[in-house]
mmCIF file of C-alpha atoms (C1' of nucleotides) in Angstrom:
data_model
loop_
_atom_site.group_PDB
_atom_site.id
_atom_site.type_symbol
_atom_site.label_atom_id
_atom_site.label_comp_id
_atom_site.label_asym_id
_atom_site.label_seq_id
_atom_site.Cartn_x
_atom_site.Cartn_y
_atom_site.Cartn_z
ATOM 1 C CA MET C 2 29.270 -4.718 19.161
ATOM 2 C CA TRP C 3 27.605 -7.811 17.921
ATOM 3 C CA LEU C 4 26.354 -8.660 21.338
ATOM 4 C CA SER C 5 24.680 -5.338 21.818
ATOM 5 C CA LYS C 6 23.010 -5.395 18.436
ATOM 6 C CA CYS C 7 21.891 -8.944 18.868
ATOM 7 C CA SER C 8 20.254 -8.196 22.139
ATOM 8 C CA VAL C 9 18.411 -5.301 20.598
ATOM 9 C CA ILE C 10 17.184 -7.389 17.750
ATOM 10 C CA PHE C 11 16.258 -10.261 19.957
ATOM 11 C CA GLY C 12 14.442 -8.004 22.341
ATOM 12 C CA LEU C 13 12.438 -6.533 19.531
ATOM 13 C CA PHE C 14 11.544 -9.556 17.567
ATOM 14 C CA GLY C 15 11.985 -12.489 19.838
ATOM 15 C CA SER C 16 8.274 -12.586 20.437
ATOM 16 C CA LEU C 17 7.266 -12.285 16.815
ATOM 17 C CA HIS C 18 6.832 -15.057 14.346
ATOM 18 C CA SER C 19 9.929 -16.124 12.617
ATOM 19 C CA ASP C 20 10.675 -18.737 10.035
ATOM 20 C CA ARG C 21 13.823 -19.437 11.899
ATOM 21 C CA LYS C 22 13.784 -20.286 15.549
ATOM 22 C CA ILE C 23 15.794 -18.031 17.753
ATOM 23 C CA HIS C 24 16.981 -19.728 20.878
ATOM 24 C CA PRO C 25 17.587 -17.791 24.035
ATOM 25 C CA GLY C 26 21.031 -19.315 24.245
ATOM 26 C CA PHE C 27 22.173 -18.288 20.803
ATOM 27 C CA ASP C 28 25.669 -17.016 20.431
ATOM 28 C CA GLN C 29 26.805 -14.042 18.478
ATOM 29 C CA SER C 30 28.317 -16.065 15.711
ATOM 30 C CA SER C 31 24.969 -17.538 14.794
ATOM 31 C CA TRP C 32 23.631 -14.094 14.092
ATOM 32 C CA LYS C 33 26.665 -13.213 12.132
ATOM 33 C CA GLN C 34 26.253 -16.371 10.139
ATOM 34 C CA GLN C 35 22.660 -15.617 9.450
ATOM 35 C CA ILE C 36 23.442 -12.230 8.090
ATOM 36 C CA THR C 37 26.450 -13.288 6.117
ATOM 37 C CA ALA C 38 24.553 -16.236 4.769
ATOM 38 C CA SER C 39 21.924 -14.080 3.182
ATOM 39 C CA THR C 40 24.553 -11.840 1.702
ATOM 40 C CA ASP C 41 26.310 -14.831 0.275
ATOM 41 C CA LEU C 42 23.066 -16.086 -1.098
ATOM 42 C CA GLN C 43 22.544 -12.850 -2.918
ATOM 43 C CA SER C 44 25.932 -12.884 -4.478
ATOM 44 C CA ALA C 45 25.666 -16.529 -5.312
ATOM 45 C CA MET C 46 22.498 -15.954 -7.276
ATOM 46 C CA THR C 47 23.733 -12.869 -8.952
ATOM 47 C CA ASP C 48 26.930 -11.471 -10.230
ATOM 48 C CA PRO C 49 28.044 -8.634 -7.991
ATOM 49 C CA GLN C 50 29.762 -7.069 -10.962
ATOM 50 C CA LEU C 51 26.567 -6.414 -12.791
ATOM 51 C CA VAL C 52 23.602 -6.936 -10.568
ATOM 52 C CA THR C 53 22.523 -3.802 -8.819
ATOM 53 C CA GLN C 54 23.941 -3.341 -5.428
ATOM 54 C CA ASN C 55 22.674 -1.479 -2.492
ATOM 55 C CA GLY C 56 23.395 2.111 -3.154
ATOM 56 C CA GLY C 57 21.745 2.340 -6.497
ATOM 57 C CA PRO C 58 23.413 4.695 -8.917
ATOM 58 C CA ASN C 59 26.224 6.880 -7.790
ATOM 59 C CA HIS C 60 25.112 10.409 -7.584
ATOM 60 C CA ASP C 61 28.724 11.316 -7.761
ATOM 61 C CA ALA C 62 29.998 14.645 -6.630
ATOM 62 C CA ASP C 63 27.026 15.165 -4.391
ATOM 63 C CA MET C 64 27.888 17.806 -1.899
ATOM 64 C CA GLU C 65 25.383 16.725 0.670
ATOM 65 C CA SER C 66 26.506 14.095 3.094
ATOM 66 C CA LYS C 67 24.883 10.735 2.601
ATOM 67 C CA THR C 68 23.148 10.053 5.855
ATOM 68 C CA ASN C 69 19.666 9.225 4.654
ATOM 69 C CA LEU C 70 18.776 5.584 4.124
ATOM 70 C CA ILE C 71 15.813 3.850 2.596
ATOM 71 C CA VAL C 72 14.878 0.568 4.162
ATOM 72 C CA ASN C 73 12.870 -1.853 2.056
ATOM 73 C CA TYR C 74 11.134 -5.176 2.586
ATOM 74 C CA LEU C 75 10.291 -4.533 6.190
ATOM 75 C CA PRO C 76 8.036 -7.059 7.900
ATOM 76 C CA GLN C 77 4.421 -5.991 7.820
ATOM 77 C CA THR C 78 4.114 -5.767 11.584
ATOM 78 C CA MET C 79 7.247 -3.762 12.248
ATOM 79 C CA THR C 80 6.584 -0.337 13.714
ATOM 80 C CA GLN C 81 8.445 2.915 13.305
ATOM 81 C CA GLU C 82 9.737 2.709 16.845
ATOM 82 C CA GLU C 83 11.054 -0.797 16.289
ATOM 83 C CA ILE C 84 12.855 0.418 13.193
ATOM 84 C CA ARG C 85 14.304 3.334 15.092
ATOM 85 C CA SER C 86 15.414 1.038 17.856
ATOM 86 C CA LEU C 87 17.087 -1.349 15.462
ATOM 87 C CA PHE C 88 18.959 1.361 13.598
ATOM 88 C CA SER C 89 19.904 3.190 16.782
ATOM 89 C CA SER C 90 22.085 0.209 17.597
ATOM 90 C CA ILE C 91 24.457 1.526 14.915
ATOM 91 C CA GLY C 92 24.517 5.183 15.804
ATOM 92 C CA GLU C 93 22.445 8.212 16.612
ATOM 93 C CA VAL C 94 19.362 8.449 14.429
ATOM 94 C CA GLU C 95 18.345 11.925 13.367
ATOM 95 C CA SER C 96 14.930 10.908 12.092
ATOM 96 C CA CYS C 97 13.053 7.774 11.221
ATOM 97 C CA LYS C 98 9.870 7.340 9.247
ATOM 98 C CA LEU C 99 7.878 4.269 8.388
ATOM 99 C CA ILE C 100 5.691 4.856 5.360
ATOM 100 C CA ARG C 101 2.112 3.854 5.922
ATOM 101 C CA ASP C 102 -1.001 3.867 3.837
ATOM 102 C CA LYS C 103 -2.578 7.225 4.408
ATOM 103 C CA THR C 104 -6.047 5.968 5.120
ATOM 104 C CA THR C 105 -5.616 2.491 6.548
ATOM 105 C CA GLY C 106 -2.390 3.056 8.411
ATOM 106 C CA GLN C 107 -1.016 -0.209 7.051
ATOM 107 C CA SER C 108 2.722 -0.319 6.719
ATOM 108 C CA LEU C 109 3.817 -0.040 3.112
ATOM 109 C CA GLY C 110 6.883 -2.064 3.935
ATOM 110 C CA TYR C 111 9.505 0.619 3.594
ATOM 111 C CA GLY C 112 10.797 3.596 5.453
ATOM 112 C CA PHE C 113 13.555 6.128 5.858
ATOM 113 C CA VAL C 114 16.271 6.389 8.474
ATOM 114 C CA ASN C 115 18.404 9.481 8.600
ATOM 115 C CA TYR C 116 21.554 9.355 10.695
ATOM 116 C CA LYS C 117 23.381 12.254 12.228
ATOM 117 C CA LEU C 118 26.664 10.975 10.853
ATOM 118 C CA GLN C 119 27.474 9.616 7.440
ATOM 119 C CA ASP C 120 29.803 7.152 9.055
ATOM 120 C CA ASP C 121 26.917 5.564 10.893
ATOM 121 C CA ALA C 122 24.849 5.455 7.726
ATOM 122 C CA ASP C 123 27.646 3.596 5.968
ATOM 123 C CA ARG C 124 27.939 1.117 8.789
ATOM 124 C CA ALA C 125 24.187 0.611 8.889
ATOM 125 C CA ILE C 126 24.282 -0.408 5.251
ATOM 126 C CA ALA C 127 27.197 -2.702 5.855
ATOM 127 C CA GLN C 128 25.695 -4.349 8.907
ATOM 128 C CA LEU C 129 21.934 -4.294 8.464
ATOM 129 C CA ASN C 130 21.457 -4.766 4.746
ATOM 130 C CA GLY C 131 20.379 -8.346 4.183
ATOM 131 C CA LEU C 132 19.309 -8.785 7.778
ATOM 132 C CA ARG C 133 16.536 -11.303 8.109
ATOM 133 C CA LEU C 134 13.566 -10.291 10.181
ATOM 134 C CA GLN C 135 10.656 -12.646 10.459
ATOM 135 C CA ASN C 136 10.073 -13.856 6.923
ATOM 136 C CA LYS C 137 11.781 -10.936 5.269
ATOM 137 C CA THR C 138 15.249 -9.963 4.251
ATOM 138 C CA ILE C 139 15.443 -6.240 4.627
ATOM 139 C CA LYS C 140 17.302 -4.036 2.232
ATOM 140 C CA VAL C 141 19.196 -1.020 3.477
ATOM 141 C CA SER C 142 20.544 1.432 0.964
ATOM 142 C CA LEU C 143 21.133 5.106 0.435
ATOM 143 C CA ALA C 144 17.958 6.990 -0.294
ATOM 144 C CA ARG C 145 18.019 8.891 -3.516
ATOM 145 C CA PRO C 146 17.079 12.547 -3.329
ATOM 146 C CA SER C 147 13.328 12.615 -3.598
ATOM 147 C CA SER C 148 12.158 13.852 -6.947
ATOM 148 C CA GLU C 149 9.360 13.473 -9.442
ATOM 149 C CA SER C 150 11.683 12.053 -12.058
ATOM 150 C CA ILE C 151 12.295 8.837 -10.150
ATOM 151 C CA LYS C 152 8.641 7.927 -9.823
ATOM 152 C CA GLY C 153 6.944 5.528 -12.165
ATOM 153 C CA ALA C 154 10.227 4.039 -13.297
ATOM 154 C CA ASN C 155 9.248 0.434 -12.681
ATOM 155 C CA LEU C 156 8.870 -1.942 -15.610
ATOM 156 C CA TYR C 157 7.086 -5.228 -16.033
ATOM 157 C CA ILE C 158 8.654 -7.609 -18.493
ATOM 158 C CA SER C 159 6.968 -10.739 -19.818
ATOM 159 C CA GLY C 160 7.769 -13.301 -22.460
ATOM 160 C CA LEU C 161 11.203 -14.016 -21.080
ATOM 161 C CA SER C 162 12.841 -17.293 -21.816
ATOM 162 C CA LYS C 163 12.552 -19.533 -18.766
ATOM 163 C CA THR C 164 16.277 -19.962 -18.800
ATOM 164 C CA MET C 165 16.999 -16.274 -18.512
ATOM 165 C CA THR C 166 18.595 -15.273 -15.240
ATOM 166 C CA GLN C 167 18.431 -12.055 -13.292
ATOM 167 C CA LEU C 168 21.899 -11.315 -14.555
ATOM 168 C CA ASP C 169 20.833 -11.843 -18.169
ATOM 169 C CA LEU C 170 17.922 -9.529 -17.590
ATOM 170 C CA GLU C 171 20.088 -6.779 -16.176
ATOM 171 C CA THR C 172 22.597 -7.168 -18.954
ATOM 172 C CA MET C 173 19.824 -6.661 -21.462
ATOM 173 C CA PHE C 174 18.359 -3.591 -19.741
ATOM 174 C CA SER C 175 21.431 -1.834 -18.402
ATOM 175 C CA PRO C 176 22.098 0.086 -21.637
ATOM 176 C CA ALA C 177 18.875 2.002 -21.013
ATOM 177 C CA GLY C 178 19.934 3.391 -17.657
ATOM 178 C CA ASN C 179 20.755 2.786 -14.037
ATOM 179 C CA ILE C 180 18.948 -0.208 -12.636
ATOM 180 C CA ILE C 181 17.780 0.106 -9.041
ATOM 181 C CA THR C 182 16.248 -3.336 -8.649
ATOM 182 C CA SER C 183 15.589 -6.312 -10.823
ATOM 183 C CA ARG C 184 13.699 -9.496 -10.269
ATOM 184 C CA ILE C 185 12.539 -12.571 -12.086
ATOM 185 C CA LEU C 186 9.453 -14.244 -10.703
ATOM 186 C CA CYS C 187 9.735 -17.902 -9.929
ATOM 187 C CA ASP C 188 7.220 -20.560 -9.125
ATOM 188 C CA PRO C 189 7.425 -20.961 -5.376
ATOM 189 C CA THR C 190 7.272 -24.750 -5.462
ATOM 190 C CA THR C 191 9.400 -25.613 -8.450
ATOM 191 C CA GLY C 192 11.680 -22.607 -8.227
ATOM 192 C CA LEU C 193 11.526 -22.300 -11.991
ATOM 193 C CA SER C 194 11.251 -18.966 -13.737
ATOM 194 C CA LYS C 195 7.776 -17.839 -14.678
ATOM 195 C CA GLY C 196 9.163 -15.886 -17.572
ATOM 196 C CA VAL C 197 8.195 -12.528 -16.141
ATOM 197 C CA GLY C 198 10.186 -10.002 -14.226
ATOM 198 C CA PHE C 199 10.605 -6.444 -13.054
ATOM 199 C CA ILE C 200 13.184 -3.755 -13.554
ATOM 200 C CA ARG C 201 13.144 -0.536 -11.632
ATOM 201 C CA PHE C 202 15.219 2.215 -13.174
ATOM 202 C CA ASP C 203 16.571 5.232 -11.414
ATOM 203 C CA GLN C 204 14.778 7.648 -13.697
ATOM 204 C CA ARG C 205 11.490 7.417 -15.469
ATOM 205 C CA TYR C 206 12.963 8.466 -18.791
ATOM 206 C CA GLU C 207 15.307 5.524 -18.550
ATOM 207 C CA ALA C 208 12.331 3.223 -18.179
ATOM 208 C CA GLU C 209 10.704 4.856 -21.185
ATOM 209 C CA LYS C 210 13.850 4.374 -23.161
ATOM 210 C CA ALA C 211 13.881 0.690 -22.249
ATOM 211 C CA ILE C 212 10.307 0.326 -23.433
ATOM 212 C CA ASN C 213 11.122 2.020 -26.704
ATOM 213 C CA THR C 214 14.219 0.002 -27.386
ATOM 214 C CA LEU C 215 13.299 -3.416 -26.009
ATOM 215 C CA ASN C 216 9.544 -3.930 -26.159
ATOM 216 C CA GLY C 217 8.722 -6.467 -28.849
ATOM 217 C CA THR C 218 12.321 -7.443 -29.417
ATOM 218 C CA ILE C 219 13.647 -10.985 -29.303
ATOM 219 C CA PRO C 220 16.502 -11.436 -26.850
ATOM 220 C CA GLU C 221 19.611 -13.177 -28.065
ATOM 221 C CA GLY C 222 19.287 -16.913 -27.746
ATOM 222 C CA SER C 223 15.525 -16.669 -27.446
ATOM 223 C CA THR C 224 12.787 -17.272 -29.967
ATOM 224 C CA GLU C 225 9.984 -15.141 -28.673
ATOM 225 C CA PRO C 226 9.604 -11.395 -28.349
ATOM 226 C CA ILE C 227 9.366 -9.854 -24.923
ATOM 227 C CA THR C 228 6.844 -7.357 -23.686
ATOM 228 C CA VAL C 229 8.151 -4.367 -21.766
ATOM 229 C CA LYS C 230 5.705 -2.023 -20.123
ATOM 230 C CA PHE C 231 5.236 0.031 -17.001
ATOM 231 C CA ALA C 232 4.353 -2.141 -14.041
ATOM 232 C CA ASN C 233 1.028 -1.798 -12.299
ATOM 233 C CA GLN C 234 0.911 0.568 -9.417
ATOM 234 C CA PRO C 235 1.176 -1.455 -6.247
ATOM 235 C CA SER C 236 -2.293 -1.776 -4.838
ATOM 236 C CA ASN C 237 -2.711 -2.123 -1.182
ATOM 237 C CA SER C 238 -5.862 -4.167 -1.395
ATOM 238 C CA LYS C 239 -4.469 -7.633 -1.438
ATOM 239 C CA ASN C 240 -2.901 -9.926 1.071
ATOM 240 C CA VAL C 241 -3.187 -7.485 3.857
ATOM 241 C CA LEU C 242 -5.864 -9.217 5.845
ATOM 242 C CA PRO C 243 -5.799 -12.889 6.673
ATOM 243 C CA VAL C 244 -8.196 -14.780 4.438
ATOM 244 C CA THR C 245 -10.144 -15.890 7.454
ATOM 245 C CA MET C 246 -11.415 -12.371 7.941
ATOM 246 C CA ALA C 247 -14.060 -12.965 5.317
ATOM 247 C CA SER C 248 -15.695 -15.648 7.413
ATOM 248 C CA TYR C 249 -16.300 -13.189 10.214
ATOM 249 C CA LEU C 250 -18.338 -10.951 8.019
ATOM 250 C CA SER C 251 -22.072 -11.427 7.904
ATOM 251 C CA PRO C 252 -23.501 -12.779 4.659
ATOM 252 C CA ALA C 253 -25.193 -9.461 4.083
ATOM 253 C CA ARG C 254 -21.909 -7.648 4.520
ATOM 254 C CA GLN C 255 -20.173 -9.999 2.158
ATOM 255 C CA ARG C 256 -22.645 -9.164 -0.538
ATOM 256 C CA GLY C 257 -21.935 -5.533 0.151
ATOM 257 C CA PHE C 258 -21.046 -3.630 -2.959
ATOM 258 C CA LEU C 259 -19.588 -6.471 -4.879
ATOM 259 C CA GLY C 260 -20.241 -6.793 -8.522
ATOM 260 C CA PRO C 261 -20.082 -4.264 -11.248
ATOM 261 C CA ILE C 262 -21.500 -0.811 -10.778
ATOM 262 C CA HIS C 263 -21.099 0.036 -14.409
ATOM 263 C CA HIS C 264 -23.437 2.875 -15.127
ATOM 264 C CA ALA C 265 -23.245 4.385 -11.704
ATOM 265 C CA SER C 266 -24.520 7.881 -11.440
ATOM 266 C CA THR C 267 -24.769 9.718 -14.668
ATOM 267 C CA GLY C 268 -25.923 13.280 -14.792
ATOM 268 C CA ARG C 269 -29.392 13.612 -13.453
ATOM 269 C CA PHE C 270 -29.131 10.858 -10.925
ATOM 270 C CA ARG C 271 -26.075 12.137 -9.201
ATOM 271 C CA PHE C 272 -26.732 13.364 -5.724
ATOM 272 C CA SER C 273 -24.575 16.164 -4.518
ATOM 273 C CA PRO C 274 -24.273 16.787 -0.831
ATOM 274 C CA LEU C 275 -24.375 20.428 -1.728
ATOM 275 C CA ASP C 276 -27.891 20.108 -3.038
ATOM 276 C CA ALA C 277 -29.489 20.584 0.321
ATOM 277 C CA GLY C 278 -32.737 18.759 0.642
ATOM 278 C CA LEU C 279 -32.401 16.849 -2.600
ATOM 279 C CA VAL C 280 -33.069 13.198 -2.053
ATOM 280 C CA PRO C 281 -33.366 10.258 -4.408
ATOM 281 C CA ASN C 282 -36.672 9.662 -6.084
ATOM 282 C CA PRO C 283 -37.999 6.691 -4.156
ATOM 283 C CA LEU C 284 -39.562 5.157 -7.238
ATOM 284 C CA ILE C 285 -36.265 5.145 -9.028
ATOM 285 C CA SER C 286 -33.734 4.570 -6.339
ATOM 286 C CA ALA C 287 -35.706 1.932 -4.537
ATOM 287 C CA THR C 288 -35.921 -0.198 -7.634
ATOM 288 C CA SER C 289 -32.777 0.513 -9.579
ATOM 289 C CA PRO C 290 -29.526 -0.903 -8.329
ATOM 290 C CA THR C 291 -27.444 1.489 -10.355
ATOM 291 C CA ILE C 292 -28.699 4.799 -9.082
ATOM 292 C CA SER C 293 -26.686 5.320 -6.008
ATOM 293 C CA ALA C 294 -24.031 3.655 -3.965
ATOM 294 C CA ALA C 295 -26.255 4.338 -0.996
ATOM 295 C CA GLY C 296 -28.324 1.310 -1.836
ATOM 296 C CA PRO C 297 -30.126 -0.882 -2.259
ATOM 297 C CA GLY C 298 -28.409 -3.855 -0.864
ATOM 298 C CA PRO C 299 -27.886 -4.688 2.725
ATOM 299 C CA GLY C 300 -28.947 -1.190 3.653
ATOM 300 C CA TRP C 301 -28.952 2.480 2.797
ATOM 301 C CA CYS C 302 -25.736 4.340 3.260
ATOM 302 C CA ILE C 303 -25.937 7.923 4.447
ATOM 303 C CA PHE C 304 -23.201 10.505 4.255
ATOM 304 C CA VAL C 305 -22.964 13.095 6.988
ATOM 305 C CA TYR C 306 -20.637 16.042 6.678
ATOM 306 C CA ASN C 307 -19.357 18.787 8.963
ATOM 307 C CA LEU C 308 -18.785 16.698 12.039
ATOM 308 C CA ALA C 309 -16.488 18.097 14.695
ATOM 309 C CA PRO C 310 -12.987 16.586 14.984
ATOM 310 C CA GLU C 311 -13.858 15.024 18.327
ATOM 311 C CA THR C 312 -16.989 13.299 17.057
ATOM 312 C CA GLU C 313 -17.418 9.714 18.142
ATOM 313 C CA GLU C 314 -19.612 6.924 16.899
ATOM 314 C CA ASN C 315 -22.065 7.068 19.770
ATOM 315 C CA VAL C 316 -23.130 10.548 18.686
ATOM 316 C CA LEU C 317 -24.185 9.193 15.323
ATOM 317 C CA TRP C 318 -26.042 6.315 16.896
ATOM 318 C CA GLN C 319 -27.978 8.760 19.049
ATOM 319 C CA LEU C 320 -28.632 11.068 16.146
ATOM 320 C CA PHE C 321 -29.914 8.478 13.677
ATOM 321 C CA GLY C 322 -31.282 5.825 16.015
ATOM 322 C CA PRO C 323 -34.622 7.561 16.588
ATOM 323 C CA PHE C 324 -35.458 7.304 12.894
ATOM 324 C CA GLY C 325 -35.279 3.542 12.674
ATOM 325 C CA ALA C 326 -32.976 0.575 12.319
ATOM 326 C CA VAL C 327 -29.360 1.662 12.164
ATOM 327 C CA GLN C 328 -27.026 -1.098 11.043
ATOM 328 C CA SER C 329 -23.712 0.610 11.433
ATOM 329 C CA VAL C 330 -22.089 3.958 11.897
ATOM 330 C CA LYS C 331 -18.592 5.009 11.006
ATOM 331 C CA VAL C 332 -16.675 8.128 11.834
ATOM 332 C CA ILE C 333 -13.827 8.642 9.367
ATOM 333 C CA ARG C 334 -10.661 9.592 11.169
ATOM 334 C CA ASP C 335 -7.184 10.637 10.253
ATOM 335 C CA PHE C 336 -4.921 7.739 11.022
ATOM 336 C CA GLN C 337 -2.213 9.836 12.607
ATOM 337 C CA THR C 338 -4.254 12.145 14.776
ATOM 338 C CA GLN C 339 -7.322 9.968 15.253
ATOM 339 C CA LYS C 340 -9.404 13.085 14.764
ATOM 340 C CA CYS C 341 -12.578 12.921 12.746
ATOM 341 C CA LYS C 342 -11.988 14.151 9.203
ATOM 342 C CA GLY C 343 -15.343 15.902 9.219
ATOM 343 C CA PHE C 344 -17.539 13.190 7.865
ATOM 344 C CA GLY C 345 -18.967 9.801 8.519
ATOM 345 C CA PHE C 346 -21.339 7.132 7.240
ATOM 346 C CA ILE C 347 -24.482 5.600 8.615
ATOM 347 C CA THR C 348 -26.127 2.529 7.162
ATOM 348 C CA MET C 349 -29.834 2.104 7.824
ATOM 349 C CA SER C 350 -31.965 -0.880 6.946
ATOM 350 C CA ASN C 351 -35.066 0.767 5.567
ATOM 351 C CA TYR C 352 -35.367 3.293 2.819
ATOM 352 C CA GLU C 353 -38.259 5.242 4.332
ATOM 353 C CA GLU C 354 -36.503 5.577 7.654
ATOM 354 C CA SER C 355 -33.251 6.677 6.098
ATOM 355 C CA LEU C 356 -35.159 9.235 4.057
ATOM 356 C CA MET C 357 -36.787 10.602 7.178
ATOM 357 C CA ALA C 358 -33.423 10.789 8.897
ATOM 358 C CA ILE C 359 -31.910 12.701 6.007
ATOM 359 C CA GLN C 360 -34.796 15.126 5.721
ATOM 360 C CA SER C 361 -34.814 15.725 9.451
ATOM 361 C CA LEU C 362 -31.100 15.889 10.131
ATOM 362 C CA ASN C 363 -29.847 17.734 7.072
ATOM 363 C CA GLY C 364 -29.314 21.276 8.298
ATOM 364 C CA TYR C 365 -29.467 20.184 11.912
ATOM 365 C CA THR C 366 -27.090 22.052 14.185
ATOM 366 C CA LEU C 367 -24.842 19.756 16.158
ATOM 367 C CA GLY C 368 -22.639 21.618 18.547
ATOM 368 C CA ASN C 369 -21.971 24.782 16.605
ATOM 369 C CA ARG C 370 -21.974 23.062 13.227
ATOM 370 C CA VAL C 371 -24.688 22.748 10.663
ATOM 371 C CA LEU C 372 -24.728 19.187 9.409
ATOM 372 C CA GLN C 373 -25.146 18.176 5.801
ATOM 373 C CA VAL C 374 -26.831 14.826 5.472
ATOM 374 C CA SER C 375 -27.504 12.967 2.244
ATOM 375 C CA PHE C 376 -27.365 9.570 0.693
ATOM 376 C CA LYS C 377 -23.827 8.530 0.009
ATOM 377 C CA THR C 378 -22.870 9.216 -3.580
ATOM 378 C CA SER C 379 -21.574 6.451 -5.779
ATOM 379 C CA ASN C 380 -17.973 5.491 -5.545
ATOM 380 C CA ARG C 381 -16.059 7.815 -7.758
ATOM 381 C CA LYS C 382 -13.078 5.636 -8.113
ATOM 382 C CA SER C 383 -11.939 5.878 -11.689
ATOM 383 C CA PRO C 384 -9.363 3.218 -12.422
ATOM 384 C "C1'" DC U 6 -15.668 26.831 -0.065
ATOM 385 C "C1'" DG U 7 -14.924 22.022 0.582
ATOM 386 C "C1'" DA U 8 -15.876 17.089 2.089
ATOM 387 C "C1'" DC U 9 -18.000 10.528 0.290
ATOM 388 C "C1'" DG U 10 -14.737 4.610 3.878
ATOM 389 C "C1'" DG U 11 -13.976 -0.097 4.010
ATOM 390 C "C1'" DG U 12 -15.264 -4.068 2.528
ATOM 391 C "C1'" DA U 13 -13.724 -8.339 -1.241
ATOM 392 C "C1'" DC U 14 -13.574 -13.271 -5.928
ATOM 393 C "C1'" DG U 15 -18.594 -16.257 -6.072
ATOM 394 C "C1'" DC U 16 -22.213 -17.333 -9.398
ATOM 395 C "C1'" DC D 7 -2.740 -16.349 -24.080
ATOM 396 C "C1'" DG D 8 -1.319 -13.704 -19.796
ATOM 397 C "C1'" DA D 9 1.313 -13.476 -16.061
ATOM 398 C "C1'" DC D 10 2.237 -7.808 -11.583
ATOM 399 C "C1'" DG D 11 7.632 -8.514 -6.814
ATOM 400 C "C1'" DG D 12 9.561 -8.650 -1.242
ATOM 401 C "C1'" DG D 13 3.838 -2.536 -2.507
ATOM 402 C "C1'" DA D 14 11.326 1.683 -3.584
ATOM 403 C "C1'" DC D 15 11.141 8.027 -2.470
ATOM 404 C "C1'" DG D 16 8.349 10.748 2.500
ATOM 405 C "C1'" DC D 17 0.244 8.478 2.446
#
DNA sequence: CGACGGGACGC
DNA sequence: CGACGGGACGC
């Protein structure tokens, strides 16, 4: 049993980075130790009586068999097939899904594994929860039935006494509802509490209740009131790329669209791709940095719509190249299918040339499709 | 009909 | 003072 699982794990991850060296001659007990050690660590830091354990709340009397697992804290590089392979060492896997960012394809660090048999699901929790992979300790627990009511149930708590433990925190919040996870942030070097933490409840209304009852209150034995609010939505923008990536970008690229774009397109300056033939007034757009996200800057960004699913970059180069200096082209594709999503972007160096390209190519028939070509509109992100 | 990415913290 | 995890519900 252990031997077979170990060989699977070693085969999968032996070549990946690990904070712990794995020697080819390791014996099965070392793996067992590793896994047990992390479990012990968890229980040493926290009281198993109170601190949330793997399954989350008991949805007692559920008729459906509990075969579906959620796996959290997966290493960034781990693929769906590697997850499937790992969990297949326990029993037959009905389905397996790694959740990825829709547009970038980056792993979001969690996934679902559904077993054929509940027995296997139980054993997967028992044997794989707490398993250390690379620099992560994965968490394996029963997935809750998916529902709207469990979303947005994560709280951010600040103003905690530095002496407060995870257990103290859970004790304080457990009256409000079922706690799924809790955490107190610590300084990585000193290991001391930073006085902030997180609590994820099972249900959003439980989180709301906690805000209503605990925000602004002073915990027993403390002197300062705590702040309890909904946590930020996890943003995928940070820590994904190595910092060194920036140095590979050209200076012009680095200047890109940084900096505030406060009064981006209001009313009369907004360019709609549907307004065929409408182009920016050169006098305005060439001199005002706030008119359009198309430019100015390192170039003029052009939006082209109605591309065929099979469209490749070289087509855009050929299409726009004759009009002048093309800096870059990009076909936007669906991550899963790798098919073009119907649009793309072209950045050209010179305003006059990009204008000519737009005027000439808007309405142009490519294949059996009539293209719509315009300056890219401003970013309509509204955080 | 619609449809607008990815890039990133210095001055 | 603020501080936002080891991106937890199907991207």
